Short mmCIF file of C-alpha atoms and ligand atoms in Angstrom, two decimals:
data_model
loop_
_atom_site.label_atom_id
_atom_site.label_comp_id
_atom_site.label_asym_id
_atom_site.label_seq_id
_atom_site.Cartn_x
_atom_site.Cartn_y
_atom_site.Cartn_z
CA UNK R 28 8.68 -20.47 -8.66
CA UNK R 29 8.69 -17.17 -10.47
CA UNK R 30 6.40 -14.22 -10.81
CA UNK R 31 4.48 -13.93 -14.06
CA UNK R 32 5.57 -10.29 -14.40
CA UNK R 33 8.93 -8.49 -14.76
CA UNK R 34 7.70 -5.34 -12.93
CA UNK R 35 5.53 -4.75 -9.91
CA UNK R 36 3.43 -1.89 -11.27
CA UNK R 37 0.10 -2.81 -9.74
CA UNK R 38 -1.92 -5.62 -8.23
CA UNK R 39 -4.12 -5.43 -11.34
CA UNK R 40 -1.30 -7.12 -13.34
CA UNK R 41 -0.69 -9.92 -10.78
CA UNK R 42 -2.21 -13.39 -10.83
CA UNK R 43 -3.52 -15.06 -7.71
CA UNK R 44 -0.50 -17.35 -7.83
CA UNK R 45 1.81 -14.30 -7.92
CA UNK R 46 0.13 -12.88 -4.84
CA UNK R 47 0.32 -16.21 -3.02
CA UNK R 48 4.05 -16.53 -3.97
CA UNK R 49 4.86 -13.08 -2.61
CA UNK R 50 2.92 -13.70 0.61
CA UNK R 51 4.53 -17.08 1.22
CA UNK R 52 8.01 -15.72 0.45
CA UNK R 53 7.29 -12.83 2.85
CA UNK R 54 6.51 -15.39 5.60
CA UNK R 55 9.99 -16.86 5.15
CA UNK R 56 11.58 -13.38 5.30
CA UNK R 57 9.52 -12.49 8.36
CA UNK R 58 11.08 -15.55 10.06
CA UNK R 59 14.57 -14.25 9.01
CA UNK R 60 13.69 -10.86 10.54
CA UNK R 61 13.08 -12.49 13.96
CA UNK R 62 16.65 -13.79 14.07
CA UNK R 63 19.51 -11.93 15.85
CA UNK R 64 21.24 -11.61 12.44
CA UNK R 65 18.56 -10.20 10.15
CA UNK R 66 20.57 -9.97 6.98
CA UNK R 67 20.72 -12.50 4.10
CA UNK R 68 23.00 -12.36 1.00
CA UNK R 69 20.15 -12.89 -1.51
CA UNK R 70 20.61 -9.61 -3.43
CA UNK R 71 24.38 -9.20 -3.06
CA UNK R 72 25.71 -7.43 -6.19
CA UNK R 73 22.23 -6.09 -7.08
CA UNK R 74 21.97 -2.30 -7.04
CA UNK R 75 18.55 -0.66 -6.31
CA UNK R 76 17.57 3.03 -6.53
CA UNK R 77 14.72 4.39 -4.47
CA UNK R 78 13.32 7.18 -6.60
CA UNK R 79 10.94 9.28 -4.52
CA UNK R 80 9.20 12.15 -6.30
CA UNK R 81 6.60 12.38 -3.49
CA UNK R 82 6.93 12.41 0.28
CA UNK R 83 7.02 9.16 2.25
CA UNK R 84 7.99 7.95 5.66
CA UNK R 85 6.91 4.25 5.89
CA UNK R 86 7.29 3.10 2.30
CA UNK R 87 10.64 4.67 1.69
CA UNK R 88 12.23 3.48 4.94
CA UNK R 89 10.61 0.05 4.56
CA UNK R 90 12.02 -0.43 1.02
CA UNK R 91 15.46 0.76 2.08
CA UNK R 92 15.54 -1.57 5.09
CA UNK R 93 14.25 -4.46 2.92
CA UNK R 94 17.00 -3.82 0.37
CA UNK R 95 19.73 -3.62 3.07
CA UNK R 96 18.43 -6.76 4.77
CA UNK R 97 18.83 -8.50 1.40
CA UNK R 98 22.46 -7.15 1.09
CA UNK R 99 21.63 -5.05 -2.02
CA UNK R 100 23.52 -1.85 -2.77
CA UNK R 101 21.12 1.08 -2.23
CA UNK R 102 20.90 4.51 -3.83
CA UNK R 103 18.37 7.09 -2.63
CA UNK R 104 16.91 9.86 -4.74
CA UNK R 105 14.74 12.64 -3.47
CA UNK R 106 13.27 14.80 -6.21
CA UNK R 107 13.29 18.03 -4.18
CA UNK R 108 17.04 17.88 -3.61
CA UNK R 109 17.97 16.64 -7.10
CA UNK R 110 18.37 18.05 -10.58
CA UNK R 111 14.71 17.32 -11.16
CA UNK R 112 14.22 20.61 -9.36
CA UNK R 113 16.24 22.22 -12.19
CA UNK R 114 13.84 20.78 -14.80
CA UNK R 115 15.48 17.45 -15.70
CA UNK R 116 12.89 15.06 -17.03
CA UNK R 117 11.92 11.79 -15.37
CA UNK R 118 13.33 9.76 -18.27
CA UNK R 119 16.63 11.67 -18.38
CA UNK R 120 16.99 11.31 -14.57
CA UNK R 121 16.35 7.55 -14.68
CA UNK R 122 18.61 6.94 -17.70
CA UNK R 123 21.40 8.81 -15.99
CA UNK R 124 20.94 6.70 -12.86
CA UNK R 125 20.78 3.48 -14.87
CA UNK R 126 24.05 4.33 -16.67
CA UNK R 127 25.66 3.86 -13.21
CA UNK R 128 24.61 0.17 -13.52
CA UNK R 129 21.49 0.15 -11.40
CA UNK R 130 19.44 -3.06 -11.65
CA UNK R 131 16.10 -2.18 -10.08
CA UNK R 132 14.06 1.01 -9.62
CA UNK R 133 11.61 1.60 -6.81
CA UNK R 134 9.54 4.64 -7.61
CA UNK R 135 6.94 6.84 -5.95
CA UNK R 136 5.40 9.57 -8.04
CA UNK R 137 2.40 11.90 -7.72
CA UNK R 138 1.44 11.25 -11.36
CA UNK R 139 -0.71 8.16 -11.89
CA UNK R 140 0.95 5.97 -14.53
CA UNK R 141 4.48 7.36 -14.05
CA UNK R 142 6.05 3.92 -13.34
CA UNK R 143 4.10 2.39 -16.28
CA UNK R 144 5.55 5.06 -18.59
CA UNK R 145 9.03 4.32 -17.24
CA UNK R 146 8.57 0.60 -17.76
CA UNK R 147 8.08 1.18 -21.48
CA UNK R 148 11.33 3.10 -21.82
CA UNK R 149 13.94 1.53 -19.57
CA UNK R 150 15.39 -2.04 -19.28
CA UNK R 151 15.41 -2.23 -15.47
CA UNK R 152 12.63 -3.79 -13.38
CA UNK R 153 10.36 -1.28 -11.69
CA UNK R 154 8.54 -1.48 -8.40
CA UNK R 155 5.67 0.98 -7.96
CA UNK R 156 5.86 2.49 -4.47
CA UNK R 157 2.67 4.48 -5.07
CA UNK R 158 1.60 6.43 -8.21
CA UNK R 159 -0.88 9.25 -7.78
CA UNK R 160 -4.38 7.93 -7.19
CA UNK R 161 -3.69 4.73 -9.08
CA UNK R 162 -1.99 1.88 -7.16
CA UNK R 163 0.21 1.16 -4.18
CA UNK R 164 0.81 -2.56 -4.68
CA UNK R 165 3.22 -3.29 -1.84
CA UNK R 166 0.86 -1.64 0.64
CA UNK R 167 -1.96 -3.95 -0.50
CA UNK R 168 0.39 -6.94 -0.21
CA UNK R 169 1.49 -6.02 3.31
CA UNK R 170 -2.17 -5.31 4.25
CA UNK R 171 -3.12 -8.83 2.96
CA UNK R 172 -0.17 -10.38 4.79
CA UNK R 173 -1.24 -8.66 7.99
CA UNK R 174 -4.86 -9.66 7.65
CA UNK R 175 -3.89 -13.24 7.01
CA UNK R 176 -1.50 -13.24 9.96
CA UNK R 177 -4.14 -11.85 12.31
CA UNK R 178 -7.25 -13.76 11.13
CA UNK R 179 -5.71 -16.86 9.52
CA UNK R 180 -7.29 -16.31 6.11
CA UNK R 181 -8.04 -13.94 3.22
CA UNK R 182 -10.55 -16.04 1.30
CA UNK R 183 -14.04 -15.37 2.71
CA UNK R 184 -12.83 -12.52 4.94
CA UNK R 185 -15.18 -9.56 5.14
CA UNK R 186 -13.20 -6.38 4.72
CA UNK R 187 -14.64 -2.81 5.02
CA UNK R 188 -12.53 -0.14 3.32
CA UNK R 189 -13.50 3.15 4.86
CA UNK R 190 -12.87 6.78 3.91
CA UNK R 191 -11.49 8.61 0.88
CA UNK R 192 -11.89 5.83 -1.70
CA UNK R 193 -11.79 8.29 -4.60
CA UNK R 194 -8.20 9.48 -4.04
CA UNK R 195 -6.73 6.36 -2.49
CA UNK R 196 -4.27 4.18 -4.36
CA UNK R 197 -4.29 1.96 -1.27
CA UNK R 198 -8.03 1.37 -1.74
CA UNK R 199 -7.71 0.44 -5.39
CA UNK R 200 -4.77 -1.98 -4.81
CA UNK R 201 -6.58 -3.50 -1.83
CA UNK R 202 -9.77 -3.98 -3.85
CA UNK R 203 -7.88 -5.69 -6.71
CA UNK R 204 -6.00 -7.93 -4.31
CA UNK R 205 -8.88 -8.90 -2.06
CA UNK R 206 -11.13 -9.74 -5.05
CA UNK R 207 -8.42 -11.96 -6.58
CA UNK R 208 -7.95 -13.72 -3.24
CA UNK R 209 -11.67 -14.32 -2.61
CA UNK R 210 -12.41 -11.86 0.17
CA UNK R 211 -15.69 -9.95 0.43
CA UNK R 212 -15.42 -6.13 0.18
CA UNK R 213 -17.60 -3.23 1.29
CA UNK R 214 -16.43 0.32 0.67
CA UNK R 215 -17.75 3.07 2.94
CA UNK R 216 -17.47 6.85 2.87
CA UNK R 217 -19.29 10.00 1.86
CA UNK R 218 -20.90 9.73 -1.64
CA UNK R 219 -18.53 12.47 -2.84
CA UNK R 220 -15.47 10.35 -1.97
CA UNK R 221 -16.67 7.12 -3.61
CA UNK R 222 -16.34 6.87 -7.41
CA UNK R 223 -19.56 6.23 -9.32
CA UNK R 224 -19.94 2.76 -10.90
CA UNK R 225 -17.46 1.19 -8.39
CA UNK R 226 -19.91 -1.65 -7.63
CA UNK R 227 -20.27 -2.52 -11.32
CA UNK R 228 -16.55 -1.99 -12.19
CA UNK R 229 -14.94 -3.93 -9.32
CA UNK R 230 -17.77 -6.05 -7.87
CA UNK R 231 -17.56 -4.51 -4.44
CA UNK R 232 -20.47 -3.44 -2.24
CA UNK R 233 -20.92 0.26 -1.49
CA UNK R 234 -22.59 1.71 1.63
CA UNK R 235 -22.66 5.15 3.13
CA UNK R 236 -23.44 3.84 6.64
CA UNK R 237 -20.25 3.26 8.62
CA UNK R 238 -21.94 1.53 11.61
CA UNK R 239 -23.62 -0.96 9.28
CA UNK R 240 -20.28 -1.71 7.60
CA UNK R 241 -18.51 -2.17 10.97
CA UNK R 242 -21.26 -4.58 12.05
CA UNK R 243 -20.77 -6.58 8.83
CA UNK R 244 -17.00 -6.76 8.64
CA UNK R 245 -14.15 -8.79 10.20
CA UNK R 246 -11.57 -6.17 9.26
CA UNK R 247 -11.88 -2.39 8.91
CA UNK R 248 -9.16 -0.78 6.79
CA UNK R 249 -9.48 2.94 7.53
CA UNK R 250 -8.00 5.36 4.96
CA UNK R 251 -6.55 8.81 5.24
CA UNK R 252 -8.49 11.80 3.95
CA UNK R 253 -6.17 12.99 1.20
CA UNK R 254 -6.72 16.75 1.21
CA UNK R 255 -3.64 17.29 -0.94
CA UNK R 256 -5.39 15.51 -3.81
CA UNK R 257 -8.71 17.36 -3.46
CA UNK R 258 -8.73 20.58 -5.44
CA UNK R 259 -12.27 21.42 -4.32
CA UNK R 260 -14.09 20.72 -1.05
CA UNK R 261 -15.75 17.31 -1.11
CA UNK R 262 -17.21 17.43 2.43
CA UNK R 263 -18.09 20.33 4.70
CA UNK R 264 -15.29 20.20 7.27
CA UNK R 265 -12.90 17.74 8.91
CA UNK R 266 -14.87 17.97 12.14
CA UNK R 267 -18.07 17.01 10.34
CA UNK R 268 -16.23 14.22 8.50
CA UNK R 269 -15.14 12.86 11.87
CA UNK R 270 -18.68 13.11 13.25
CA UNK R 271 -20.18 11.21 10.33
CA UNK R 272 -17.46 8.79 9.18
CA UNK R 273 -14.60 8.83 11.74
CA UNK R 274 -14.08 5.55 13.64
CA UNK R 275 -14.62 5.99 17.36
CA UNK R 276 -14.37 3.58 20.27
CA UNK R 277 -18.05 3.96 21.08
CA UNK R 278 -18.92 2.63 17.60
CA UNK R 279 -16.80 -0.47 18.22
CA UNK R 280 -18.36 -0.95 21.71
CA UNK R 281 -21.81 -1.30 20.06
CA UNK R 282 -20.78 -4.17 17.80
CA UNK R 283 -20.89 -7.08 20.26
CA UNK R 284 -17.90 -8.56 18.49
CA UNK R 285 -14.24 -7.76 17.91
CA UNK R 286 -13.01 -6.49 14.58
CA UNK R 287 -9.45 -5.78 13.35
CA UNK R 288 -8.55 -2.13 12.81
CA UNK R 289 -6.03 -1.26 10.07
CA UNK R 290 -4.71 1.99 8.58
CA UNK R 291 -1.91 2.42 6.00
CA UNK R 292 -0.65 5.60 7.64
CA UNK R 293 -0.08 8.48 7.97
CA UNK R 294 -3.12 8.80 10.27
CA UNK R 295 -5.07 12.00 10.61
CA UNK R 296 -5.88 11.39 14.26
CA UNK R 297 -9.29 12.68 15.23
CA UNK R 298 -10.40 12.82 11.60
CA UNK R 299 -10.75 9.34 10.05
CA UNK R 300 -9.62 7.50 13.19
CA UNK R 301 -9.70 8.48 16.84
CA UNK R 302 -6.52 7.93 18.84
CA UNK R 303 -8.02 5.46 21.31
CA UNK R 304 -8.99 3.19 18.39
CA UNK R 305 -5.65 3.63 16.56
CA UNK R 306 -3.79 2.77 19.78
CA UNK R 307 -6.32 0.20 20.98
CA UNK R 308 -6.02 -3.58 21.40
CA UNK R 309 -7.65 -4.41 18.03
CA UNK R 310 -5.41 -2.13 16.01
CA UNK R 311 -2.69 -3.85 13.93
CA UNK R 312 -1.39 -0.62 12.41
CA UNK R 313 2.21 -1.04 13.63
CA UNK R 314 2.15 -4.72 12.68
CA UNK R 315 1.34 -3.55 9.09
CA UNK R 316 4.47 -1.40 9.18
CA UNK R 317 6.57 -4.27 10.58
CA UNK R 318 5.24 -6.67 7.93
CA UNK R 319 6.02 -4.20 5.20
CA UNK R 320 9.71 -4.97 5.41
CA UNK R 321 9.25 -8.71 4.93
CA UNK R 322 6.74 -8.19 2.11
CA UNK R 323 9.02 -5.76 0.31
CA UNK R 324 11.95 -8.15 0.76
CA UNK R 325 9.82 -10.79 -0.92
CA UNK R 326 8.80 -8.60 -3.83
CA UNK R 327 12.38 -7.39 -4.46
CA UNK R 328 13.84 -10.89 -4.11
CA UNK R 329 11.33 -12.33 -6.60
CA UNK R 330 11.78 -9.45 -9.11
CA UNK R 331 15.58 -9.26 -8.98
CA UNK R 332 17.21 -10.91 -11.93
CA UNK R 333 14.17 -10.59 -14.20
CA UNK R 334 15.38 -7.39 -15.84
CA UNK R 335 16.49 -7.48 -19.49
N1 CP N 425 1.46 3.95 3.75
C1 CP N 425 2.26 4.80 3.14
O1 CP N 425 2.42 4.75 1.87
O2 CP N 425 2.92 5.69 3.94
P1 CP N 425 4.01 6.72 3.44
O3 CP N 425 3.36 7.75 2.62
O4 CP N 425 4.62 7.31 4.70
O5 CP N 425 5.08 5.97 2.66
#
C-alpha cells in the first residue's frame, strides 16, 4: 500500500486510509525497536536532510534516530550556524543541499506555510516537522498512535485539547486527525487563546471550563503556552493561567474515573501542567516521545521513493 500524497505537509492533506497506513506501519516499526538490533536496511542509499530553522529537542532527535534506524544517510542543518545567518534564502539553501543528491527534506520553520512553499519549488519529498502556527503532522500521528496504544481505539474516543489552541500547530494537526478518525473533540482554554469560529470551521466543541472538560474526556492532551508566538498579553499572568486552566492533581482526584494525560512537550511545569500530574501514573508523555521514533520511521519509509 502507498500513501496518497508525495509529501507530508499536514494532516489536512491525508486521507483516513493514509493515517491508518502510517499507524499500522508504525506498529511494525515499534516491534523492530523492541529487538536487540533496532536497525533495518529499509532506507539504505536514501539521503535525508533535517532542516531546522526553529529550535527543537524531541522532533529533531526523533527524526534523526528514525532515519538512522532505517539506515538512511543523514545530514543535519541548523539555521543559526549556517549561511542562512548570512542572508541566504530558504530556496537557495535547499537547492544547494539538494545538489548534493539529497532525497528527502525534513523541515521545521517558524513561518506557517514554509514547507508548502518549498514543495512547489523542489523535486524532493518534504516532511513538515512543524511550521509556525499551522501544522505538526508527525506529532499528531504519534499522539494518535499513543492514544490508540493506551486506550485501544481512536474512533469514539473523547479527547480534550487544553490550553493555547490559537498558537498551537499540535492542536490543529490533532483536530484534523481526530476528526478524520472519528474521535470526539472538546477544546478548552481562555477565550483569548481559542480562535473564533473554531466550532463551525472544524466541528469541535469549545468550552472554557476545564473541570467540565476533564469530567467529559477519556484523554486530556495538554498544550504548552507559547509565549514566543504571543506579541501581546492574552492572559493576565502565568500564575493566574495556572490557577484557572492549569491541570492539577486535585482536579483529577475529583473525577471519580481515570483519564489519560498527554503533552507534546516541552512542558511549562507549574503553568499548564503541574509536575505531579506530568510525572503521575496516568501520564503517557514519555510514551509519546518513545512512539515518535516508530511513527517517524513509518512516515519516512512510506514517503521514500515517491520523489520525482
Ligand atoms: N513536541 C515537539 O515538537 O517538541 P520539540 O519542539 O522539542 O521538537
